[in-house]
């Protein structure tokens, strides 16, 4: 089962990389949209939407591979530390931020706040995962 876990972990880390790129990249693109000419705004918007879709797919992949890794390695959630539950709570924060982020794009101030909440939650997820599983 070690090879299965290793493959799941690889997929999980690749999805984390993709989600992180989107969480950081979309706000940067949206910030730049204000400074580019009107002819480039649709292109920037399209790239931001594509990164948003990548983040959603990556998030779903993280959920599936995460559950499978816990099941393969530990046989369930019994005995997992409080840091596992901190990580799960931060994942919920990220999911809510993703949902809100799609609705506040027209409000740059709100979008910036949501972006920072997403970034901090992602950093917290990584930190709590390291503590929980190390």
Coordinates of C-alpha atoms in Angstrom, one line a residue:
X1 CA 0.0 0.0 0.0
X2 CA 3.0 2.3 0.3
X3 CA 3.1 2.8 -3.5
X4 CA -0.6 3.7 -3.5
X5 CA -0.1 6.2 -0.7
X6 CA 3.0 7.7 -2.5
X7 CA 1.0 8.1 -5.7
X8 CA -1.9 9.7 -3.9
X9 CA 0.5 12.0 -2.1
X10 CA 2.1 13.0 -5.4
X11 CA -1.3 13.9 -6.9
X12 CA -2.2 15.7 -3.6
X13 CA 1.0 17.8 -3.8
X14 CA 0.5 18.6 -7.5
X15 CA -3.1 19.7 -6.7
X16 CA -1.8 21.9 -3.8
X17 CA 0.7 23.5 -6.2
X18 CA -2.0 24.2 -8.7
X19 CA -4.4 25.6 -6.1
X20 CA -1.6 27.8 -4.6
X21 CA -0.8 29.2 -8.1
X22 CA -4.4 30.1 -8.6
X23 CA -4.8 31.6 -5.1
X24 CA -1.8 33.8 -5.7
X25 CA -2.1 34.4 -9.4
X26 CA -5.8 35.4 -9.8
X27 CA -5.5 38.4 -7.4
X28 CA -2.3 39.5 -9.2
X29 CA -4.1 39.4 -12.6
X30 CA -7.1 41.2 -11.3
X31 CA -4.9 43.9 -9.8
X32 CA -3.1 44.3 -13.1
X33 CA -6.4 44.6 -15.0
X34 CA -6.9 48.1 -13.7
X35 CA -3.6 49.2 -15.3
X36 CA -3.8 47.6 -18.8
X37 CA -5.6 48.9 -21.8
X38 CA -9.2 48.0 -22.6
X39 CA -8.0 45.6 -25.3
X40 CA -6.2 43.4 -22.8
X41 CA -8.8 43.3 -20.1
X42 CA -10.8 40.4 -21.7
X43 CA -7.6 38.4 -22.0
X44 CA -6.7 39.0 -18.4
X45 CA -10.2 38.2 -17.3
X46 CA -10.2 34.9 -19.3
X47 CA -6.9 33.9 -17.8
X48 CA -8.2 34.7 -14.3
X49 CA -11.3 32.6 -15.0
X50 CA -9.2 29.7 -16.2
X51 CA -7.0 29.9 -13.1
X52 CA -10.2 29.9 -11.0
X53 CA -11.4 26.7 -12.7
X54 CA -7.9 25.2 -12.1
X55 CA -8.3 26.1 -8.4
X56 CA -11.7 24.4 -8.2
X57 CA -10.5 21.2 -9.9
X58 CA -7.4 21.3 -7.7
X59 CA -9.5 21.8 -4.6
X60 CA -11.7 18.8 -5.5
X61 CA -8.6 16.7 -6.2
X62 CA -7.2 17.7 -2.8
X63 CA -10.4 16.6 -1.1
X64 CA -10.5 13.2 -2.8
X65 CA -6.8 12.4 -2.5
X66 CA -6.7 13.7 1.1
X67 CA -9.6 11.4 2.1
X68 CA -8.0 8.4 0.3
X69 CA -4.6 9.1 1.9
X70 CA -6.1 9.1 5.4
X71 CA -8.0 5.9 4.6
X72 CA -4.9 4.2 3.1
X73 CA -2.5 5.2 5.8
X74 CA -4.6 5.3 8.9
X75 CA -7.7 3.3 8.1
X76 CA -9.9 6.2 9.1
X77 CA -9.9 9.3 11.2
X78 CA -9.7 7.7 14.6
X79 CA -6.8 8.9 16.5
X80 CA -5.8 11.9 14.3
X81 CA -4.6 14.9 16.2
X82 CA -6.2 18.2 16.7
X83 CA -4.0 19.6 14.0
X84 CA -5.8 17.4 11.5
X85 CA -9.1 19.1 12.5
X86 CA -7.5 22.6 12.4
X87 CA -6.5 21.7 8.8
X88 CA -10.0 20.6 8.0
X89 CA -11.4 23.8 9.4
X90 CA -9.0 25.9 7.3
X91 CA -10.1 23.9 4.3
X92 CA -13.7 24.9 5.0
X93 CA -12.5 28.6 5.2
X94 CA -10.8 28.2 1.8
X95 CA -14.0 26.7 0.3
X96 CA -16.1 29.5 1.6
X97 CA -13.5 32.1 0.4
X98 CA -13.6 30.5 -3.1
X99 CA -17.4 30.7 -3.2
X100 CA -17.3 34.4 -2.0
X101 CA -14.5 35.3 -4.4
X102 CA -16.6 34.4 -7.4
X103 CA -19.3 36.8 -6.2
X104 CA -17.2 39.9 -5.3
X105 CA -15.1 40.3 -8.4
X106 CA -16.7 43.7 -9.1
X107 CA -15.6 45.0 -5.7
X108 CA -11.8 45.2 -5.7
X109 CA -11.6 45.9 -1.9
X110 CA -13.7 42.9 -1.0
X111 CA -11.9 40.7 -3.6
X112 CA -8.6 41.7 -2.0
X113 CA -9.8 40.7 1.5
X114 CA -11.1 37.4 0.2
X115 CA -7.8 36.8 -1.6
X116 CA -5.8 37.4 1.6
X117 CA -8.2 35.1 3.6
X118 CA -7.6 32.4 0.9
X119 CA -3.8 32.8 1.0
X120 CA -3.6 32.8 4.8
X121 CA -5.9 29.7 5.0
X122 CA -3.8 27.9 2.4
X123 CA -0.7 28.7 4.4
X124 CA -2.4 27.4 7.6
X125 CA -3.5 24.2 5.8
X126 CA 0.0 23.5 4.8
X127 CA 1.4 24.3 8.3
X128 CA -1.3 22.3 10.1
X129 CA -0.8 19.3 7.7
X130 CA 2.9 19.3 8.4
X131 CA 2.3 19.3 12.2
X132 CA -0.5 16.8 12.0
X133 CA 1.3 14.2 9.8
X134 CA 4.9 14.7 10.8

